[in-house]
Amino acid sequence: MSPLTDFDLKERVRMAIDIVDVIGSHLELTPQGRGFVARCPWHDDRRPSLQVNPQRQTWKCWVCDIGGDIFSFVMRRDGVDFGSALRLLADKAGIEYRTASGKKAAPGSPDDKATLLAAMKFAATAYVEYLENDGSPETLRARQYLDERGISPESRQLFQIGLAPSGWSWLLDEARRAGISAEVLQAAGLAVARPGGNGFYDLFRGRLMFPIIDLQDRPISLGGRIIPGTESASSGAKYINGPETRLFSKSRQLYGLNLARAAMQRSGQVLVMEGYTDVIAARQAGVEPVVAVLGTALGERHIEILQRFVDRVVLVLDGDEAGRRRADSVLELFVGAKVDLRIITLPGGADPADFIGQHGREAFEKLAAEAPDALDHKLATLIDGVDLTRDTHRATAAIEKMLAVLARGGDPNALRTSQMLVRLSRTFAIPTEQLRNQLVQRISNQPRRAALPASHAPERVERRPPAAKLQPISGIDRELFEIMIEYPEAAAQIIEMIDPAWLLTDSARMLMQVYQDLELHGKELDLATVLLSVENEQLKNIIVGLDEAIQQRAEFITQPCQQRLADVLQRYHRSQATAETQRQLALLEASRSDDDSAAELLSDIIAAQRLQMGIRPQ
Ligand SMILES: [Zn+2]
């Protein structure tokens, strides 16, 4: 995206959204001076050190040396690229933009995403209010059950747990009174159509409700759990998840990600569990980077999302047979993808909530820290209880299975594969080369993998590419841009005076290019506009750093703009002249034998020096 693409959209978004709201909905802000501060989620911050400047609409953490505007905050918070951050903020501001399909559904229609989000929010809130405020026997029983499970009132609030009454049309009736149609509830996955066009009924009845909340803190689906000892407990599955809708796709969403995100970014790891209550129990015990998959196995899309925030994924499995099978199903992810995937199998068939309850947080964190990677885990399960020297049949079977797994990776020389071959060689006393040959054989025999079918995407989010590190802007360049930021009205004139070739770093030349583009298109040259047309996070940070430095020492500088500018120009001219003198002196040195041309060069140098004096401003 070029800096001026979507400039109007960017500008509308910037005008509509206050940075204090964006950051304040994510971090706790405390007033300080003319702005706010918060604990920075990207380092272990006790101070708080993240500053928010409402006048400039910027943020900055000097400890991490990061900062920028609303866009770069969302890019960093959600691990997305600029385009995704822009769409997300446009959504938040209710600003329309052209999507890939180009079609826009009417508000109130079941095809309209904003309408579905509003319906989902309405339902989630209604369920919470019912659980917390109703005095019926079923709510009393539900609250009692949560107490028995050790789920605290704080957790109820944090995870927005609710209760769906046991009637068939409670939500439908409540929604109708609020002007939400049955068709919209159905499209949101909250109501089901009766056969034969005979109206609708509530999907969730007599269940504890766990909203699935996306990274923008919006409920997008709900999961329901039956309550033992109630009428509805005898009917249906223990858990039901909401269906796939325009808002929700179980292969792309994780329970608790909104709450775990900050801790994930801080610790670089995430624990993936299998149930809502496991996540809640872990969180209550103080283990924060925890999410759960939603009625599906951990898949490629989940990994893509998690990798935006962490580089280590620890899958926590129940120690039962089902857990073992799931460990197998993720092996391919591990061999194929570039993720450090670890597996914990809890001892004695315990689930995470039981385990943490019995052994405590430290024991659980130790287990996570020592978790073997997925391949080691697989090998350990295969040879568990096998006497490798005697039981050659089972030993061979184990080798075959491991080679089959490695073959799915497709590359016999991949680092992880090579490490595993060495490990197998040691375990089974077979030469590594022999194992590698068998593996190569297997790889060439296996059918080529078909491309994965493109699953329907509720929202395409591009992962933020790692950016090349930009040098800081320093020296004369720094003084130049500080003047341009402080006196935007003088910036157009300054652009004319500066040859970008004089600038010392790429970052300085990039920033000058931004000013030139804006000038060329007749845009303002103030801080807000400059920030808006920069999409590079690091450059945004550099600009905000300059601006903050100006703000902090504004009162000490008494020199007028023109004087400072004259000094800067003089320094540039001098350094250019010095560079030219040095170049000519080098030439002179090289051509010492040729007296005529040496004399000619010398007079050029003197002339250049005179010229430099002459152009020195008065
Ligand atoms: Zn920080």
XYZ file of C-alpha atoms and ligand atoms in Angstrom:
619
model
C 0.000 0.000 0.000
C 1.547 3.330 -0.957
C 1.499 6.071 1.675
C -1.334 7.960 -0.011
C -3.534 4.950 -0.781
C -6.755 5.127 1.200
C -5.630 8.465 2.583
C -9.201 9.695 2.975
C -10.253 6.513 4.739
C -7.273 6.797 7.076
C -8.118 10.397 7.783
C -11.776 9.643 8.540
C -10.750 6.855 10.891
C -8.258 9.107 12.650
C -10.867 11.854 13.081
C -13.485 9.405 14.375
C -11.405 7.565 16.941
C -9.660 8.902 20.016
C -6.414 7.149 20.909
C -7.415 7.345 24.574
C -10.446 5.125 23.814
C -8.432 2.645 21.763
C -5.659 2.214 24.313
C -7.988 2.691 27.284
C -10.212 -0.191 26.197
C -7.155 -2.431 26.278
C -4.968 -1.074 29.093
C -5.759 0.707 32.335
C -4.933 4.399 31.896
C -3.916 6.691 34.741
C -3.893 10.472 34.243
C -0.410 11.975 34.378
C 0.523 15.512 33.373
C -1.396 16.455 30.256
C -1.804 12.834 29.211
C -2.110 9.301 30.521
C 0.190 6.438 31.396
C -0.379 2.677 31.409
C 1.645 -0.412 32.193
C 3.317 -1.371 28.931
C 2.143 -4.848 27.852
C 5.364 -5.457 25.892
C 7.807 -5.496 28.743
C 7.648 -6.492 32.377
C 6.485 -3.054 33.406
C 6.066 -1.939 36.997
C 6.226 1.813 36.522
C 3.838 2.405 34.319
C 5.930 3.517 31.322
C 3.615 3.585 28.325
C 2.654 7.221 27.700
C -0.438 8.338 25.838
C -0.514 11.880 24.494
C -4.126 12.916 23.757
C -3.139 16.284 22.203
C -0.835 14.630 19.668
C -2.896 11.385 19.502
C 0.297 9.386 19.988
C 1.717 6.769 22.343
C 5.246 5.835 23.347
C 7.144 3.383 25.541
C 10.734 4.599 25.907
C 11.814 1.345 27.559
C 10.811 -0.759 24.541
C 11.532 2.129 22.140
C 8.183 1.668 20.455
C 5.398 4.126 19.777
C 3.187 5.667 17.144
C -0.482 6.386 16.570
C -3.732 4.365 16.823
C -2.813 2.321 13.763
C 0.574 1.185 15.002
C -0.900 0.465 18.425
C -3.450 -1.914 16.903
C -0.809 -3.432 14.594
C 1.330 -4.287 17.592
C -1.547 -5.278 19.890
C -3.099 -7.675 17.371
C 0.055 -8.643 15.488
C -1.451 -7.533 12.143
C -0.296 -5.460 9.192
C -1.341 -1.874 8.489
C -4.244 -2.760 6.175
C -5.835 -5.048 8.757
C -5.425 -2.440 11.503
C -7.064 0.143 9.266
C -10.053 -2.109 8.455
C -10.443 -3.028 12.078
C -10.487 0.578 13.266
C -12.809 1.550 10.408
C -15.182 -1.194 11.617
C -14.942 0.146 15.143
C -15.743 3.662 13.974
C -18.624 2.375 11.832
C -16.966 3.741 8.698
C -17.769 1.932 5.498
C -15.033 0.803 3.202
C -15.046 -1.234 0.044
C -14.453 -4.917 0.826
C -13.074 -7.474 -1.600
C -16.591 -8.524 -2.598
C -17.596 -4.878 -2.915
C -21.078 -5.585 -1.555
C -22.458 -3.974 1.527
C -25.405 -5.500 3.383
C -28.127 -3.276 4.779
C -28.181 -2.620 8.534
C -30.660 -4.941 10.270
C -30.259 -7.639 7.646
C -29.003 -11.126 8.587
C -26.178 -10.559 6.072
C -24.906 -7.483 7.863
C -21.974 -8.205 10.103
C -22.521 -5.211 12.370
C -26.118 -6.330 12.941
C -24.982 -9.829 13.884
C -22.353 -8.443 16.255
C -24.997 -6.297 17.942
C -27.324 -9.313 18.297
C -24.522 -11.403 19.766
C -23.662 -8.660 22.229
C -27.308 -8.371 23.189
C -27.591 -12.122 23.841
C -24.339 -12.392 25.801
C -25.366 -9.466 28.012
C -28.872 -10.826 28.525
C -27.490 -14.200 29.651
C -25.097 -12.539 32.123
C -27.891 -10.411 33.574
C -30.114 -13.440 33.935
C -27.455 -15.375 35.835
C -26.472 -12.499 38.099
C -29.816 -10.850 38.811
C -32.609 -13.402 38.484
C -33.897 -15.131 41.613
C -35.343 -18.279 40.043
C -34.370 -21.774 41.287
C -32.437 -22.443 38.070
C -30.204 -19.375 38.489
C -29.614 -20.247 42.154
C -28.630 -23.766 41.110
C -26.339 -22.421 38.366
C -24.527 -20.063 40.729
C -24.236 -22.840 43.296
C -22.745 -25.118 40.639
C -20.154 -22.485 39.648
C -19.239 -22.141 43.338
C -18.847 -25.916 43.624
C -16.527 -25.879 40.625
C -14.487 -23.178 42.351
C -15.268 -20.520 39.742
C -15.160 -17.205 41.603
C -17.546 -14.264 41.102
C -14.555 -12.312 39.683
C -14.037 -14.978 37.042
C -17.763 -14.966 36.271
C -17.402 -11.285 35.543
C -14.069 -11.492 33.708
C -15.224 -14.280 31.391
C -18.768 -12.853 31.163
C -20.358 -16.147 32.098
C -24.130 -16.199 31.755
C -27.102 -18.510 31.946
C -29.624 -19.362 29.237
C -33.053 -20.014 30.812
C -34.601 -23.387 30.111
C -37.563 -22.124 28.040
C -37.731 -22.557 24.258
C -38.091 -18.918 23.292
C -36.693 -16.766 26.105
C -33.992 -15.188 23.962
C -36.270 -14.877 20.921
C -38.810 -12.982 23.043
C -36.238 -10.709 24.679
C -34.649 -9.961 21.308
C -37.985 -9.203 19.631
C -38.737 -6.610 22.308
C -35.328 -5.060 21.536
C -36.088 -4.986 17.794
C -33.862 -7.929 16.822
C -35.511 -10.349 14.406
C -35.515 -14.155 14.663
C -33.723 -14.319 11.306
C -30.873 -12.238 12.699
C -30.656 -14.491 15.782
C -30.531 -17.485 13.486
C -27.773 -15.967 11.356
C -25.804 -15.219 14.534
C -26.141 -18.869 15.570
C -28.443 -18.214 18.520
C -31.767 -19.545 17.217
C -32.762 -22.552 15.128
C -35.539 -22.691 12.499
C -38.231 -25.273 13.156
C -38.787 -27.685 10.258
C -41.414 -26.662 7.713
C -41.079 -22.904 8.183
C -42.753 -23.185 11.539
C -40.930 -20.438 13.396
C -37.786 -20.617 15.518
C -36.551 -21.798 18.907
C -33.582 -20.850 21.122
C -30.448 -22.919 20.475
C -29.216 -22.639 24.069
C -31.627 -23.675 26.837
C -30.868 -24.326 30.495
C -27.113 -23.984 30.018
C -24.261 -21.996 31.471
C -23.094 -19.679 28.729
C -19.480 -18.898 27.849
C -19.113 -16.132 25.264
C -16.326 -16.443 22.692
C -14.810 -12.975 22.456
C -12.648 -11.804 19.588
C -9.530 -9.660 19.769
C -11.642 -6.520 19.508
C -13.465 -7.572 22.691
C -16.680 -8.399 20.822
C -18.670 -11.560 21.560
C -18.839 -13.535 18.306
C -20.249 -16.840 19.496
C -21.282 -18.695 22.634
C -20.662 -22.104 24.096
C -23.123 -23.740 26.487
C -22.575 -26.266 29.252
C -25.275 -28.260 30.993
C -25.659 -27.925 34.758
C -25.751 -31.232 36.632
C -28.858 -31.711 38.746
C -31.163 -29.637 36.566
C -33.992 -30.670 34.302
C -32.095 -29.927 31.103
C -29.086 -31.930 32.293
C -30.694 -35.095 31.013
C -30.957 -33.796 27.460
C -28.236 -33.147 24.918
C -24.479 -33.035 24.960
C -22.491 -31.814 27.939
C -21.122 -28.950 25.846
C -22.548 -27.369 22.752
C -20.738 -24.788 20.677
C -22.342 -22.172 18.489
C -22.462 -23.060 14.771
C -20.202 -21.595 12.103
C -21.512 -18.154 11.183
C -20.357 -15.000 9.448
C -18.831 -14.034 12.796
C -17.430 -17.319 13.990
C -15.311 -20.120 12.610
C -14.115 -22.694 15.107
C -10.984 -23.441 13.121
C -9.908 -19.817 13.503
C -10.999 -18.827 16.958
C -9.708 -19.629 20.405
C -11.451 -19.227 23.722
C -9.840 -16.680 26.046
C -7.455 -15.222 23.457
C -8.662 -11.675 24.199
C -7.678 -12.053 27.858
C -4.496 -14.048 27.264
C -3.010 -11.856 24.549
C -0.963 -9.503 26.747
C 0.491 -12.317 28.876
C 1.273 -14.277 25.699
C 3.242 -11.374 24.257
C 5.080 -10.897 27.544
C 6.019 -14.555 28.035
C 6.350 -15.633 24.387
C 4.332 -18.765 25.047
C 0.753 -19.959 25.191
C -0.903 -22.957 26.806
C -3.683 -24.456 24.714
C -6.354 -26.375 26.634
C -9.481 -28.205 25.680
C -12.271 -26.618 27.680
C -13.620 -23.261 28.845
C -13.440 -24.298 32.481
C -9.763 -25.297 32.138
C -8.943 -21.804 30.897
C -10.926 -20.212 33.721
C -9.333 -22.440 36.385
C -5.822 -21.721 35.083
C -6.467 -17.997 34.977
C -7.839 -18.061 38.501
C -4.683 -19.818 39.669
C -2.623 -17.020 38.116
C -1.615 -18.770 34.871
C -2.514 -16.124 32.288
C -1.325 -17.086 28.787
C -4.061 -19.715 28.392
C -6.571 -20.358 25.599
C -8.796 -23.260 24.554
C -9.791 -24.714 21.214
C -13.534 -24.797 20.616
C -14.845 -28.285 19.981
C -12.166 -29.010 17.405
C -8.532 -30.085 17.274
C -5.730 -27.548 17.223
C -5.232 -26.783 13.550
C -3.097 -24.863 11.109
C -5.237 -21.707 11.295
C -5.039 -21.641 15.088
C -1.276 -21.905 14.884
C -1.176 -18.997 12.409
C -3.088 -16.842 14.884
C -1.021 -17.890 17.889
C 2.231 -17.285 16.038
C 1.325 -13.616 15.765
C 1.894 -13.410 19.519
C 4.186 -16.246 20.629
C 6.833 -18.601 19.323
C 6.157 -21.460 21.726
C 2.838 -23.316 21.860
C 2.235 -25.806 24.653
C -0.692 -28.128 24.073
C -2.136 -29.380 27.360
C -3.864 -32.741 26.948
C -5.870 -34.824 29.354
C -3.942 -37.945 30.238
C -6.531 -40.255 28.701
C -6.735 -42.192 25.456
C -8.481 -39.316 23.670
C -5.648 -37.028 24.719
C -3.137 -39.440 23.216
C -4.950 -39.496 19.897
C -5.008 -35.707 19.817
C -1.259 -35.614 20.408
C -0.925 -37.684 17.225
C -3.182 -35.417 15.231
C -1.013 -32.337 15.874
C 2.244 -34.020 14.878
C 1.835 -32.995 11.296
C 1.485 -29.371 12.344
C 4.721 -29.663 14.171
C 6.692 -31.389 11.448
C 5.335 -29.170 8.685
C 5.115 -25.783 10.356
C 7.844 -23.752 11.910
C 6.390 -23.668 15.375
C 7.904 -24.847 18.620
C 5.032 -27.096 19.628
C 5.259 -28.785 23.010
C 2.940 -31.311 24.549
C 1.959 -31.908 28.152
C 0.009 -35.022 29.010
C -1.341 -34.627 32.501
C -0.635 -37.592 34.750
C -3.361 -39.928 35.902
C -6.030 -38.842 33.463
C -6.447 -35.474 35.228
C -7.792 -32.405 33.441
C -5.940 -29.088 33.856
C -8.457 -27.720 36.357
C -8.037 -30.820 38.593
C -4.287 -30.765 38.235
C -3.893 -27.101 39.145
C -6.371 -27.544 41.977
C -4.381 -30.423 43.460
C -0.778 -29.485 42.716
C -0.887 -25.707 42.371
C 0.358 -23.180 39.881
C 4.108 -23.750 40.310
C 3.855 -27.483 39.602
C 1.826 -26.753 36.505
C 4.214 -24.090 35.228
C 7.128 -26.448 35.811
C 5.359 -29.081 33.742
C 4.891 -26.515 30.955
C 8.519 -25.388 31.102
C 9.770 -28.956 30.795
C 7.263 -30.120 28.194
C 8.842 -32.239 25.443
C 8.334 -31.220 21.825
C 5.680 -33.034 19.835
C 8.097 -35.513 18.213
C 9.822 -36.408 21.454
C 6.426 -36.809 23.017
C 5.389 -39.179 20.239
C 8.550 -41.237 20.542
C 8.208 -41.431 24.308
C 4.638 -42.739 23.958
C 5.659 -45.306 21.336
C 8.460 -46.828 23.367
C 6.772 -46.492 26.747
C 7.035 -49.932 28.387
C 8.772 -51.565 25.396
C 11.969 -53.538 25.992
C 13.880 -52.319 22.961
C 16.553 -55.010 23.076
C 14.141 -57.936 23.167
C 10.879 -56.856 21.657
C 12.251 -56.227 18.144
C 8.780 -56.372 16.630
C 7.462 -53.433 18.646
C 10.750 -51.582 18.281
C 10.561 -51.861 14.485
C 6.942 -50.770 14.541
C 7.928 -47.695 16.567
C 10.685 -46.769 14.080
C 8.264 -47.195 11.168
C 5.730 -44.912 12.824
C 8.319 -42.238 13.558
C 9.634 -42.334 9.991
C 6.071 -42.057 8.696
C 5.601 -38.898 10.764
C 8.904 -37.406 9.608
C 8.105 -38.244 5.979
C 5.027 -36.012 6.177
C 7.390 -33.092 6.703
C 8.732 -33.830 3.217
C 12.332 -32.723 3.836
C 14.837 -35.371 5.047
C 17.393 -32.656 5.789
C 15.209 -30.255 7.781
C 16.818 -29.356 11.104
C 14.099 -30.902 13.229
C 14.096 -34.068 11.135
C 17.866 -34.412 11.359
C 17.780 -33.988 15.124
C 15.127 -36.656 15.375
C 17.085 -39.085 13.182
C 20.046 -38.740 15.538
C 17.765 -39.364 18.473
C 16.227 -42.455 16.811
C 19.677 -43.714 15.911
C 20.734 -43.490 19.552
C 17.537 -44.992 20.921
C 17.410 -47.973 18.573
C 21.152 -48.375 17.858
C 20.725 -48.031 14.087
C 23.102 -45.836 12.018
C 21.650 -42.381 11.220
C 22.419 -42.731 7.506
C 20.439 -45.948 7.281
C 17.446 -44.228 8.890
C 17.824 -41.256 6.558
C 17.843 -43.536 3.511
C 14.643 -45.194 4.671
C 13.114 -41.761 5.179
C 14.124 -40.561 1.699
C 12.555 -43.736 0.288
C 9.306 -43.051 2.129
C 9.191 -39.426 1.026
C 9.611 -40.349 -2.646
C 6.866 -43.016 -2.347
C 4.219 -40.894 -0.718
C 1.542 -39.246 -2.836
C 2.038 -35.548 -3.271
C -0.089 -33.599 -0.838
C -3.107 -31.860 -2.283
C -3.367 -28.162 -1.597
C -5.500 -27.371 1.431
C -9.021 -26.303 0.510
C -9.532 -22.608 1.104
C -11.841 -22.458 4.090
C -14.408 -19.704 4.153
C -12.820 -16.788 5.857
C -14.894 -14.575 8.144
C -12.137 -11.983 8.029
C -8.794 -12.164 6.336
C -6.124 -10.853 8.654
C -2.619 -10.466 7.287
C 0.196 -11.283 9.606
C 2.605 -8.454 10.246
C 5.792 -9.135 8.304
C 9.020 -8.708 10.281
C 10.339 -5.289 9.293
C 13.980 -4.449 8.615
C 15.428 -2.470 11.496
C 15.566 1.251 10.796
C 18.433 3.392 12.049
C 17.509 6.252 14.372
C 17.499 9.773 12.956
C 20.336 11.743 14.558
C 22.688 14.695 14.147
C 21.723 17.466 11.709
C 18.925 15.301 10.293
C 17.340 15.157 13.715
C 17.470 18.920 14.146
C 16.014 19.341 10.643
C 12.997 17.109 11.267
C 12.428 18.549 14.709
C 12.090 21.964 13.070
C 9.732 20.550 10.415
C 7.549 18.877 13.067
C 7.548 21.912 15.340
C 6.852 24.402 12.532
C 4.663 22.557 10.003
C 3.895 25.908 8.322
C 7.579 26.181 7.365
C 7.908 22.575 6.194
C 6.977 23.196 2.530
C 9.711 25.805 2.214
C 12.221 23.522 3.943
C 11.481 20.629 1.549
C 12.541 22.910 -1.336
C 15.852 23.720 0.340
C 16.978 20.202 1.204
C 18.554 17.733 -1.180
C 17.570 14.264 0.185
C 21.053 13.061 -0.789
C 22.451 15.154 2.075
C 20.558 13.117 4.656
C 22.584 10.641 6.656
C 20.305 7.586 7.019
C 17.664 5.671 5.101
C 15.133 6.483 7.807
C 15.741 10.209 7.278
C 15.385 9.818 3.507
C 12.164 7.779 3.974
C 10.719 10.527 6.152
C 11.733 13.245 3.684
C 10.043 11.215 0.927
C 6.842 11.215 2.989
C 6.977 15.014 3.289
C 7.665 15.384 -0.431
C 4.713 13.127 -1.368
C 2.362 15.019 0.921
C 3.572 18.365 -0.433
C 3.156 17.182 -3.999
C -0.456 16.200 -3.291
C -1.255 19.445 -1.504
C -1.766 17.812 1.898
C -1.113 19.353 5.278
C 2.386 18.821 6.627
C 1.488 18.616 10.303
C 2.390 15.747 12.609
C -1.017 14.055 12.355
C -0.938 13.976 8.555
C 2.668 12.820 8.409
C 1.969 10.018 10.898
C -1.127 9.056 8.961
C 0.731 8.555 5.706
C 3.493 6.479 7.288
C 2.632 2.781 7.520
C 6.001 1.571 8.769
C 5.741 1.026 12.539
C 9.367 1.861 13.206
C 9.263 5.097 11.268
C 6.105 6.068 13.164
C 7.996 5.379 16.379
C 10.907 7.560 15.270
C 8.526 10.416 14.426
C 6.725 10.183 17.764
C 10.112 10.070 19.513
C 11.115 13.336 17.797
C 7.783 14.932 18.639
C 7.942 13.902 22.288
C 11.480 15.306 22.554
C 10.197 18.604 21.136
C 7.262 18.691 23.563
C 9.509 18.004 26.531
C 11.968 20.770 25.898
C 9.750 23.224 24.024
C 10.011 25.864 26.743
C 13.817 25.914 26.774
C 14.292 26.731 23.120
C 14.139 30.439 22.543
C 15.757 30.617 19.109
C 13.264 31.413 16.361
C 12.558 28.895 13.632
C 14.361 30.852 10.885
C 17.572 31.095 12.914
C 17.566 27.351 13.673
C 16.852 26.571 10.051
C 19.696 28.814 8.884
C 22.058 26.970 11.220
C 20.909 23.598 9.925
C 21.363 24.642 6.295
C 24.801 25.991 7.066
C 25.786 22.686 8.669
C 24.532 20.745 5.652
C 26.388 23.024 3.242
C 29.539 22.787 5.284
C 29.421 19.000 5.435
C 28.715 18.865 1.699
C 31.633 21.206 1.032
C 33.863 19.155 3.312
C 32.863 16.008 1.477
C 33.609 17.692 -1.856
C 36.942 19.033 -0.606
C 37.920 15.590 0.579
C 36.963 14.067 -2.731
C 39.088 16.578 -4.603
C 42.018 16.240 -2.210
C 41.895 12.490 -2.825
C 42.001 13.171 -6.564
C 44.892 15.528 -6.043
C 46.743 12.868 -4.105
C 46.150 10.332 -6.856
C 47.369 12.659 -9.636
C 50.390 14.081 -7.839
C 52.658 13.406 -10.835
C 50.592 15.538 -13.181
C 51.419 19.121 -12.122
C 49.030 20.941 -14.443
C 45.893 19.094 -13.429
C 46.965 19.322 -9.774
C 47.102 23.101 -9.997
C 43.702 23.084 -11.710
C 42.169 20.979 -8.948
C 43.664 23.142 -6.254
C 42.069 26.243 -7.733
C 38.730 24.333 -7.927
C 39.013 23.555 -4.237
C 39.697 27.176 -3.363
C 36.785 28.278 -5.518
C 34.508 25.782 -3.792
C 35.583 27.066 -0.369
C 34.880 30.665 -1.487
C 31.471 29.652 -2.763
C 30.702 28.070 0.561
C 31.544 31.301 2.348
C 29.431 33.200 -0.139
C 26.291 31.144 0.352
C 26.537 31.239 4.116
C 23.295 32.942 5.213
C 23.602 36.360 6.810
Zn 7.476 -1.199 26.967
